[in-house]
Structures are given as C-alpha cells and as structure tokens.
Amino acid sequence: MTAKETIEKGKAILGIEFGSTRIKAVLIDGENRPIAQGSHTWENQLENGLWTYSIKAIWAGLQDCYASLRADVKKQYGVEIERLAAIGISAMMHGYMAFDKDEQILVPFRTWRNTNTGKAAAKLSDLFNFNIPLRWSISHLYECILDGESHVKDIDYLATLDAYIHWQLTGQRVTGIGDASGMLPIDPDTKDYDENMVKKFDALIAPKGYPWKLRDILPKVLVAGQEAGTLTAKGAKLLDPSGHLKAGIPMCPPEGDAGTGMAATNAVRPRTGNVSCGTSSFSMIVLEKNLSKPYKSIDIVTTPDGAPVAMVHCNNCTSDINAWVEIFKEFLEAMGQQVDMGQLFTTLFQVGAKGDGDCGGLMAYNYFSGEPVTGLSEGRPMIVRSPNDKFSLANFMRANLYGAVAVLKIGNDILFKDEQVAVDRLTGHGGYFTTPEVGQRILSAALGLPISVMKTAGEGGPWGMALLASYLVNSDKHESLADFLETKVFAGNKGSEIMATPDEIDGFNTYIENYKRGLQIEQAAVDFK
C-alpha cells in the first residue's frame, strides 16, 4: 500500500508529542515508517516565579501542529486525513495540572522545570525511602499542601500534560505506566502505583481533612498495548477544528517523553538504554536488578510496558547552545549574510569537533534553570575562562557541547562506576545528534561507552509515540513490546556506533573535573541577586 492509499484508507497512525519548545506530529504507515509530519513552536513563560504554559497555548499549539500535518499530507499526497488507525499523545513528563469537578484548571500548569518543591521532595523521599525528585507530580502536590495553597481541597483530577490532553480527547482519566512513574513510584509487580506509598501519603495528609484520597485524583495506570479509549466527537473537534477528522479512532495510553524516547530507540529490554538530548537531557537504562540504594540524582521510572529504569534527568541541555547560535546568526545578518540555520548549526558543531580535548581550559555552564543533580536551585548561563586559556571558536563551541552533557556525565558515573550497571547498547536521539558524529562522539567521551545513533534519531519522541499507538493495533496478541519493536520496527537495525578514543575520554575527564570545581562559581552567580 502506498503512503497515499494508507492515508485514504484510514490505516495511518499518528503520534503527537509536546516538547519543551516544539509540538511535533508524525504520521506513520503500516510498516511504521514516517510518511508526514507537522510542528508548532512554543515557549514556556516564567510567571510569578514558576514556569508554565497556558491552557490556551496548549490547545492553540496542538491545533496548529495538526494543521501543519494536514498541510504536509495535502502537499505530498493531495488527500485529506479523515480517519486514522490509532493515535497516541505524549508530552514532557511530571509537573502539576490540578482540575476541579468542572474540569477547570485550579492554578496555572506547573512544568517539570520548576524547582520550588524542595521541602516536599525531601520529606517524601524520607517517608517512602525512595528518591522523589523535585519535578514529580507528587512533589508538586505535597508542596502545595505544605504551603497551604487553598485550591488543594478542590482538586478532582491531578494530571500530567499528556494525561490532560488524552482526557480531553477521549474522556478517559488514564495514563501510560511510564508517565505515571513520574507522578508517583510504581510497583513493578502490580504495574500500578505503589500501594504502600499511597497509604503512607494518605495517612500523612489525613489531618488536613481533604475530601479526596490520592487514588481518587490520579489517572488510572495502563501499560503499552492496553486500550485507552477512543477519540470522541468533542476530541476530534479539539484536534482538528476543520472538521475533517472523524471520531471513534482508538487511542493508546498516553506517555511521557521518556517512554517515547525508549520506543524510538528500541531501548525497552534490560541492558539497553537511550540518551535524549534536547532542551533538557536524560538517560534511561533498563535495569536487570534494583539498585543497591536510593540516589538523589537517579530516578527510578519504567518502560512503557512497566520494566524498571534508572533515569538521570538534567533540566538543561541545548538551550544555551541555541542562544549562542542565535548570536552568530545576528552577527552574520549584521554583515549582510543570508543565514541557513541548519547549516549554521552544522558548521558550528563541526568547528567544535576540532577543539582541544579539554576545551583549552574553557568551561560552559548551560543552566537556564535550576539543576538538581548538581544542587543548583536556579540557573545562570555562563562561560568561564582564565586569561591563559586557549580562547578560540573551536574551544568555545566544544566547551558548550561538553557543557550540554556534563551533568549527564556526573549522574551516570553513579550507575556505571558505583553500581556497575551493565549496558549492551546505548542509543542517542534528539537535536544534539542532528549533526553527524559530533554529539555522538562527545557523549561517548563523556560516558566512556559506545553510542549508537539511528537514522530516525531526528524523528524522536513523536515517532516513538506513533510506534506505541501502532503496538496497540498492529501487534500479535501475546507479543511483547520489546519483540514488536525488534521484529516489526527495527528489524535488527542498531544504527551507527561510535566509540571515543582514549585521548577524547581523557580530555572530557579533565574538563569535568574542572567543571565540578567550578560549580561554586555558578552557585555564587545564583546567590548574586
């Protein structure tokens, strides 16, 4: 079946992901290959000291993204999207979206980027004997309780962004297990919220006398392949205001961007892993066994089918690189040059690849926001150098490329050095890897492991979400998600693999030791109001 026939017959599958700076839609065919895409650019706002996106921006962004997909389909194939075989919704994980019984949001959406939940996260980590990160939904909820916020008594539903959108499109209060694992810890045996922790939390807040218990307000947990409702008439109109898209389309469990990254890189089996590098970065290693103890910088989440995963999450990655590239763009335009942004990024990445292994002594701190792994409550982007350092464009760009994955290195050293976690395959995806080999080689130097990148790396999360939707409707009844991905999507393709040289690894290690000593400079900048 051609791509056009696939669309006309309603056999195409749609994955949509809400990233930090872009909402992207990917349409795939029956062979799980991308055949069309759409996108919408957006940005979070800092309002009253908290990072947020408005409800209006969420729906305007979704509709514009889908309209962009429709336009791409019309341009390529001359047809309209009327029906689909399945749809999946994904978004950046964690955060806090609290709704009342009338489905009205009670306070502005608080994203994963907020670090105001320190008291709550610390108390819950002690209560549960489990690392509860600042950005998790349960941390946000308990912080609201500790801070005496009046809206808490009125909560009827507590959702993440993807769970909220899925709810509005289907009427179902559900979420995928990977997304749920960033709200509250999951019991790997029951594939549900950890019941002991649920009971401990309910007992903790019982004196407050709220009219709800925790399970009353959380979405139901589903694993990949389970039915999660169908697109309603209301949902179809929300997604496609033009009225062409019909209701009744099956929808798979919504997922967080961590889970879609695992799917997009064929990293759901134990001893596999992936590293996503975009606005934020995170590594996901599927574990063979539990870690020896909780670590503050390592989150335990799950694959979309419920296997435990060690996650190192970093709030900052490529934003500062993007900001510097914009400066170079302004310079070129001031010189009367026409600028191709793709070429500019590629050129600067390639220049960075030629820098000294230790970046000539330069250090880049890319902190637009706080960074829990290194203990920074706020961000102050900066370049640090001494008068005797080798200040060149190559070293400047290389320092920024190193800085983008420096915190990832610090967190993963615990897994690979302290816990001796074994990995057979580690796959990179996200914008950091768009320029061939450069980011891949630098990450290999940082982690001391070979890094694979697939040709589909640029498709990323929305393609992974489409694959999870495909698994709902195209898998054999008893086929595991890992087997489905291995046999029906990747067919043995492991991508191109690069291993850094010993000199490159030594260079990064020199950089990271300087970087860790220099964190006091970053802290001083945060303290300087």
XYZ file of C-alpha atoms in Angstrom:
529
model
C 0.000 0.000 0.000
C 1.378 3.419 -0.932
C 1.509 6.221 1.618
C -1.388 7.938 -0.137
C -3.507 4.763 -0.047
C -2.612 4.233 3.613
C -3.954 7.686 4.463
C -7.049 7.368 2.251
C -7.975 4.001 3.781
C -7.557 5.303 7.336
C -4.631 2.977 8.065
C -2.087 5.640 9.015
C -1.130 6.103 12.673
C -0.489 9.418 14.395
C 1.901 10.252 17.213
C 1.991 13.735 18.754
C 4.486 14.919 21.344
C 4.546 18.161 23.324
C 8.206 19.007 23.791
C 9.570 21.991 25.668
C 9.995 24.164 22.581
C 8.146 22.289 19.854
C 4.969 20.301 19.458
C 5.504 17.723 16.738
C 3.237 15.273 14.919
C 4.478 12.246 12.975
C 2.252 10.123 10.735
C 3.432 6.570 10.038
C 2.337 3.843 7.636
C 1.643 0.157 8.245
C 5.377 -0.560 8.194
C 5.928 2.029 10.944
C 7.756 4.403 8.608
C 7.206 8.194 8.864
C 5.196 9.486 5.905
C 4.252 13.017 7.009
C 4.825 15.431 9.846
C 3.737 18.726 11.338
C 5.033 21.006 14.048
C 4.387 24.099 16.131
C 6.952 26.152 18.016
C 6.146 27.371 21.510
C 7.884 28.557 24.665
C 7.210 28.379 28.380
C 6.709 31.548 30.410
C 8.037 32.455 33.840
C 5.015 33.778 35.724
C 5.053 34.587 39.429
C 8.339 32.717 39.707
C 7.006 29.491 38.116
C 7.489 28.056 34.631
C 4.183 27.482 32.837
C 2.305 27.130 29.552
C -1.232 28.470 29.359
C -4.217 26.252 28.573
C -4.846 28.477 25.557
C -1.299 27.904 24.302
C -1.679 24.126 24.743
C -4.741 23.876 22.519
C -3.644 26.508 20.019
C -0.353 24.659 19.714
C -1.972 21.261 19.248
C -4.344 22.567 16.586
C -1.601 24.403 14.706
C 0.625 21.333 14.832
C -2.166 19.151 13.432
C -2.980 21.765 10.773
C 0.695 21.697 9.789
C 0.471 17.903 9.445
C -2.673 18.214 7.291
C -0.889 20.715 5.068
C 2.084 18.363 4.673
C -0.233 15.477 3.750
C -2.043 17.641 1.183
C 1.222 18.868 -0.293
C 2.752 15.400 -0.571
C -0.263 13.257 -1.414
C -3.146 15.568 -2.353
C -5.538 13.965 0.150
C -7.240 14.881 3.421
C -6.931 12.985 6.706
C -10.403 11.663 7.544
C -9.685 8.536 9.585
C -6.692 7.028 11.361
C -5.906 3.544 12.652
C -4.715 4.861 16.021
C -3.495 7.973 17.826
C -1.056 8.460 20.695
C -0.373 11.599 22.747
C 2.904 12.255 24.509
C 4.380 15.182 26.417
C 7.190 16.204 28.709
C 6.750 14.298 31.941
C 5.995 15.338 35.508
C 4.659 18.702 36.582
C 1.310 19.660 38.053
C -2.089 20.177 36.435
C -4.890 20.239 39.014
C -8.548 20.425 37.938
C -11.823 20.882 39.786
C -15.042 18.942 39.216
C -15.985 21.327 36.380
C -12.724 20.454 34.542
C -11.314 23.931 35.173
C -7.631 24.229 35.992
C -7.166 25.472 39.554
C -3.708 27.040 39.241
C -1.536 27.600 36.151
C 0.202 24.456 34.841
C 3.490 23.986 36.720
C 6.001 22.267 34.464
C 8.825 19.848 35.225
C 11.219 22.798 35.083
C 10.142 24.235 38.444
C 12.382 23.621 41.434
C 10.227 25.125 44.190
C 9.342 21.725 45.660
C 12.455 21.078 47.746
C 10.729 20.689 51.115
C 8.118 18.306 49.757
C 10.561 16.162 47.757
C 12.877 15.760 50.755
C 10.069 14.790 53.144
C 8.514 12.333 50.689
C 11.884 10.756 49.888
C 12.335 10.062 53.606
C 8.747 8.844 54.040
C 8.922 6.452 51.073
C 12.653 5.542 51.333
C 12.669 6.239 47.622
C 14.159 9.162 45.694
C 11.303 11.543 44.901
C 12.588 14.247 42.529
C 11.582 17.896 42.663
C 9.694 17.768 39.367
C 7.468 14.752 40.128
C 3.748 15.404 40.400
C 3.567 14.076 43.961
C 6.258 16.600 44.991
C 4.232 19.443 43.485
C 1.060 18.257 45.200
C 2.649 17.927 48.621
C 4.449 21.268 48.268
C 1.058 22.893 47.628
C -0.183 21.242 50.820
C 2.854 22.341 52.836
C 2.486 25.871 51.509
C -1.192 25.948 52.479
C -2.488 26.628 48.985
C -6.256 26.931 49.181
C -7.015 25.205 45.867
C -5.899 21.759 47.086
C -9.254 20.947 48.718
C -10.975 21.441 45.344
C -8.829 19.007 43.338
C -10.915 16.491 41.417
C -8.188 15.343 38.997
C -4.405 15.650 39.011
C -2.828 15.137 35.604
C 0.362 15.490 33.637
C 0.243 17.336 30.321
C -0.216 14.228 28.150
C -2.781 12.749 30.559
C -4.715 16.036 30.430
C -4.785 16.175 26.636
C -5.729 12.493 26.371
C -8.545 13.076 28.886
C -9.953 15.929 26.830
C -9.730 13.932 23.582
C -11.221 10.698 24.951
C -12.940 11.444 28.253
C -10.675 8.826 29.905
C -8.681 9.625 33.055
C -5.774 7.292 32.297
C -2.065 7.468 31.584
C 0.719 5.150 30.492
C 2.811 3.480 33.164
C 5.980 5.315 32.130
C 4.262 8.673 32.539
C 2.630 7.512 35.788
C 6.050 6.558 37.177
C 6.941 10.254 37.066
C 3.914 11.104 39.171
C 4.292 8.521 41.964
C 6.524 5.405 42.266
C 5.304 2.233 40.567
C 5.220 -1.289 41.991
C 6.862 -3.441 39.259
C 4.833 -6.473 40.337
C 1.362 -4.910 40.211
C 2.156 -2.454 37.356
C 0.323 0.191 39.372
C 1.116 2.935 41.861
C 2.960 1.544 44.888
C 0.110 0.839 47.306
C 2.253 1.185 50.440
C 3.323 4.655 49.352
C -0.256 5.591 48.502
C -1.330 4.592 52.022
C 1.585 6.461 53.617
C 0.703 9.618 51.703
C -2.985 9.393 52.579
C -2.066 8.952 56.248
C 0.377 11.870 56.065
C -2.242 14.328 54.829
C -5.244 12.872 56.692
C -5.174 15.639 59.353
C -5.883 18.172 56.585
C -9.339 16.682 56.058
C -9.391 16.934 52.269
C -12.458 15.368 50.613
C -10.275 13.131 48.409
C -7.718 10.356 48.753
C -4.730 10.064 46.435
C -6.130 7.370 44.152
C -9.318 9.410 43.711
C -7.456 12.158 41.880
C -4.694 10.302 39.998
C -5.112 8.885 36.467
C -5.519 5.121 36.141
C -2.297 3.358 35.141
C -2.193 1.443 31.823
C 0.648 -0.429 30.124
C 1.560 -0.317 26.450
C -0.896 -2.244 24.301
C -3.910 -1.687 26.532
C -6.929 0.162 25.187
C -7.191 3.728 26.448
C -10.434 4.911 24.888
C -11.347 6.375 21.516
C -11.358 9.860 20.081
C -14.697 11.453 20.906
C -16.590 13.917 18.711
C -15.512 16.657 21.113
C -11.921 15.420 20.930
C -11.932 15.292 17.129
C -13.068 18.916 17.021
C -10.393 19.913 19.536
C -7.676 18.241 17.484
C -8.950 19.215 14.036
C -11.246 22.266 14.082
C -11.606 21.944 10.279
C -13.981 19.033 10.942
C -12.352 16.517 8.588
C -11.119 14.095 11.266
C -13.766 11.599 12.374
C -14.417 10.363 15.911
C -14.014 6.740 17.030
C -10.274 6.357 16.455
C -8.583 4.053 19.017
C -6.091 5.792 21.290
C -3.239 4.108 23.119
C -2.197 5.030 26.668
C -0.608 8.489 26.654
C 3.062 8.530 27.589
C 5.786 10.812 28.829
C 8.690 11.809 26.633
C 10.955 9.343 28.448
C 8.827 6.398 27.343
C 8.574 7.570 23.752
C 12.342 8.002 23.664
C 12.739 4.384 24.735
C 10.388 3.213 21.996
C 12.049 5.388 19.347
C 15.467 3.919 20.150
C 14.443 0.276 20.656
C 15.528 0.504 24.291
C 12.912 -1.308 26.364
C 14.806 -4.549 27.109
C 17.086 -4.890 30.158
C 20.707 -3.851 29.430
C 19.614 -1.376 26.767
C 19.324 2.352 27.174
C 18.913 5.664 25.438
C 20.026 9.229 25.907
C 17.769 12.096 24.852
C 19.468 15.455 24.350
C 17.272 18.439 23.563
C 16.091 21.338 25.720
C 16.593 19.008 28.668
C 18.528 15.752 28.648
C 18.039 12.393 30.259
C 19.476 8.916 30.084
C 17.360 5.825 30.577
C 18.962 2.482 31.415
C 16.652 -0.550 31.659
C 17.796 -2.415 34.771
C 18.412 -6.119 35.298
C 18.053 -5.686 39.065
C 17.267 -2.963 41.577
C 19.979 -0.519 42.611
C 21.627 -1.121 45.985
C 20.115 2.041 47.490
C 18.250 5.230 46.550
C 20.282 8.031 44.968
C 19.170 11.645 44.923
C 20.368 12.135 41.326
C 18.835 8.923 39.929
C 15.122 8.466 39.367
C 13.528 5.038 39.092
C 10.820 5.094 36.433
C 9.564 2.458 33.983
C 9.456 1.481 30.339
C 6.047 1.828 28.613
C 5.444 -1.842 29.487
C 6.480 -1.487 33.125
C 10.131 -2.600 33.450
C 12.228 -0.597 35.965
C 14.519 2.052 34.521
C 17.284 4.170 36.063
C 16.843 7.713 34.833
C 19.313 10.564 35.114
C 17.385 13.726 34.300
C 19.043 17.076 33.648
C 16.960 20.236 33.375
C 19.335 21.889 30.916
C 20.958 20.721 27.704
C 20.911 22.592 24.375
C 19.176 25.873 25.249
C 22.445 27.755 25.753
C 23.901 26.349 22.528
C 20.784 27.579 20.744
C 21.203 31.007 22.318
C 24.807 31.294 21.149
C 23.898 30.133 17.643
C 21.307 32.935 17.562
C 24.102 35.398 18.407
C 26.172 34.101 15.493
C 23.085 34.407 13.279
C 22.656 38.059 14.314
C 26.329 38.702 13.545
C 26.063 37.186 10.075
C 22.889 39.160 9.347
C 24.631 42.339 10.533
C 27.332 41.527 7.966
C 24.671 41.300 5.266
C 24.685 37.490 5.035
C 21.673 35.264 4.409
C 21.598 32.632 7.170
C 20.573 28.990 6.821
C 20.078 27.926 10.448
C 20.598 24.233 9.702
C 23.897 24.970 8.007
C 24.921 27.329 10.818
C 24.295 24.692 13.487
C 26.155 22.063 11.465
C 29.119 24.359 10.839
C 29.470 25.372 14.491
C 29.142 21.776 15.707
C 31.824 20.706 13.236
C 34.083 23.551 14.361
C 33.573 22.404 17.957
C 34.682 18.908 16.989
C 38.110 20.379 16.175
C 38.636 21.938 19.629
C 41.137 20.712 22.198
C 40.161 17.664 24.220
C 39.977 19.757 27.400
C 38.432 22.750 25.543
C 41.600 24.721 26.162
C 40.508 25.278 29.770
C 37.138 26.870 28.930
C 34.044 25.783 30.848
C 30.393 26.284 29.896
C 27.558 26.214 32.424
C 24.332 25.935 30.442
C 21.956 26.445 33.383
C 18.869 28.298 32.181
C 17.043 26.842 35.179
C 17.984 25.058 38.385
C 19.823 21.738 38.148
C 19.000 19.278 40.960
C 21.773 16.801 40.070
C 24.404 19.426 40.874
C 22.394 21.103 43.623
C 21.656 24.429 41.877
C 18.273 25.941 42.686
C 18.359 28.476 39.837
C 20.182 28.902 36.554
C 22.818 31.398 35.420
C 24.210 30.549 31.953
C 27.884 31.455 31.770
C 31.225 30.832 30.111
C 34.190 30.626 32.474
C 37.793 31.091 31.372
C 41.093 32.397 32.637
C 43.359 34.834 30.747
C 45.755 31.994 29.864
C 43.159 29.606 28.429
C 43.113 28.888 24.710
C 40.154 31.024 23.722
C 39.194 30.055 20.161
C 35.937 29.443 18.342
C 36.672 25.707 18.281
C 37.287 25.548 22.035
C 34.324 27.836 22.725
C 31.950 25.583 20.797
C 33.482 22.406 22.201
C 33.051 23.741 25.760
C 29.381 24.392 25.026
C 28.967 20.905 23.552
C 30.664 19.416 26.635
C 28.577 21.592 28.953
C 25.370 20.280 27.405
C 26.144 16.733 28.651
C 28.302 17.486 31.709
C 25.541 16.960 34.281
C 24.503 13.782 32.458
C 28.072 12.536 32.929
C 28.027 13.309 36.666
C 24.770 11.413 37.194
C 25.710 8.394 35.100
C 29.048 7.921 36.839
C 26.995 6.641 39.794
C 25.362 3.954 37.643
C 28.407 2.790 35.739
C 31.105 3.207 38.404
C 29.326 2.771 41.742
C 26.511 0.369 40.798
C 28.319 -1.455 37.962
C 25.210 -1.314 35.760
C 25.787 -3.207 32.510
C 24.662 -1.844 29.137
C 24.779 -3.693 25.815
C 23.502 -0.825 23.683
C 23.115 2.905 24.377
C 21.349 4.947 21.706
C 21.277 8.719 21.377
C 18.445 10.814 19.972
C 17.374 14.436 19.916
C 18.624 17.648 18.352
C 22.105 17.319 19.879
C 22.760 14.418 17.492
C 21.455 16.050 14.300
C 24.959 16.927 13.031
C 26.507 13.544 12.134
C 29.036 12.111 14.600
C 29.831 15.268 16.601
C 27.426 14.973 19.539
C 27.636 11.191 19.341
C 31.438 11.205 19.764
C 31.311 13.747 22.594
C 28.698 11.772 24.532
C 30.818 8.642 24.063
C 33.787 10.533 25.535
C 31.628 11.693 28.444
C 30.222 8.273 29.351
C 33.145 6.125 28.212
C 30.771 3.900 26.244
C 29.966 3.371 22.553
C 26.955 5.418 21.441
C 24.628 4.398 18.623
C 22.512 6.795 16.600
C 19.836 5.666 14.166
C 18.707 7.443 11.030
C 15.389 8.006 12.790
C 17.109 9.935 15.634
C 15.717 13.206 14.330
C 12.150 11.836 14.488
C 12.499 11.257 18.222
C 9.564 11.196 20.615
C 6.573 11.747 18.292
C 7.695 8.791 16.174
C 8.131 6.752 19.357
C 4.587 7.719 20.365
C 3.312 6.635 16.960
C 5.080 3.290 17.470
C 3.274 2.807 20.788
C -0.021 3.546 19.019
C 0.971 1.037 16.331
C 1.668 -1.554 19.027
C -1.940 -1.134 20.187
C -3.416 -2.075 16.805
C -0.708 -3.960 14.890
C 0.920 -6.322 17.386
C 0.188 -10.005 17.827
C -1.943 -10.724 20.878
C 0.878 -12.086 23.055
C 3.771 -10.159 21.505
C 5.857 -8.130 23.966
C 6.668 -4.518 23.221
C 10.374 -5.408 23.001
C 9.678 -8.151 20.437
C 7.350 -5.875 18.447
C 9.991 -3.178 18.222
C 12.789 -5.626 17.451
C 10.997 -7.554 14.702
C 8.433 -5.178 13.208
C 10.092 -1.783 13.537
C 13.865 -2.015 13.699
C 14.408 -5.483 12.162
C 17.845 -5.792 13.706
C 18.959 -2.264 12.797
C 21.142 -0.937 15.605
C 22.237 2.242 13.839
C 25.756 3.588 13.516
C 28.008 3.190 16.552
C 30.901 5.417 17.624
C 33.385 4.850 20.431
C 35.501 7.796 21.558
C 39.281 7.404 21.599
C 41.183 7.144 24.907
C 42.518 10.666 24.337
C 38.970 12.015 23.856
C 37.835 10.306 27.050
C 40.813 11.705 28.956
C 40.062 15.190 27.577
C 36.466 15.063 28.760
C 37.528 13.759 32.165
C 39.900 16.718 32.549
C 37.058 19.057 31.595
C 34.572 17.506 34.014
C 36.944 17.745 36.983
C 37.425 21.452 36.260
C 33.651 21.766 35.757
C 32.861 20.227 39.151
C 35.334 22.505 40.924
C 33.845 25.478 39.107
C 30.299 24.785 40.309
C 30.996 27.162 43.185
C 31.246 29.938 40.574
C 27.783 29.033 39.299
C 26.474 28.965 42.869
C 27.964 32.400 43.517
C 26.163 33.710 40.432
C 22.875 32.287 41.723
C 23.476 33.889 45.120
C 24.123 37.269 43.467
C 20.606 38.643 43.100
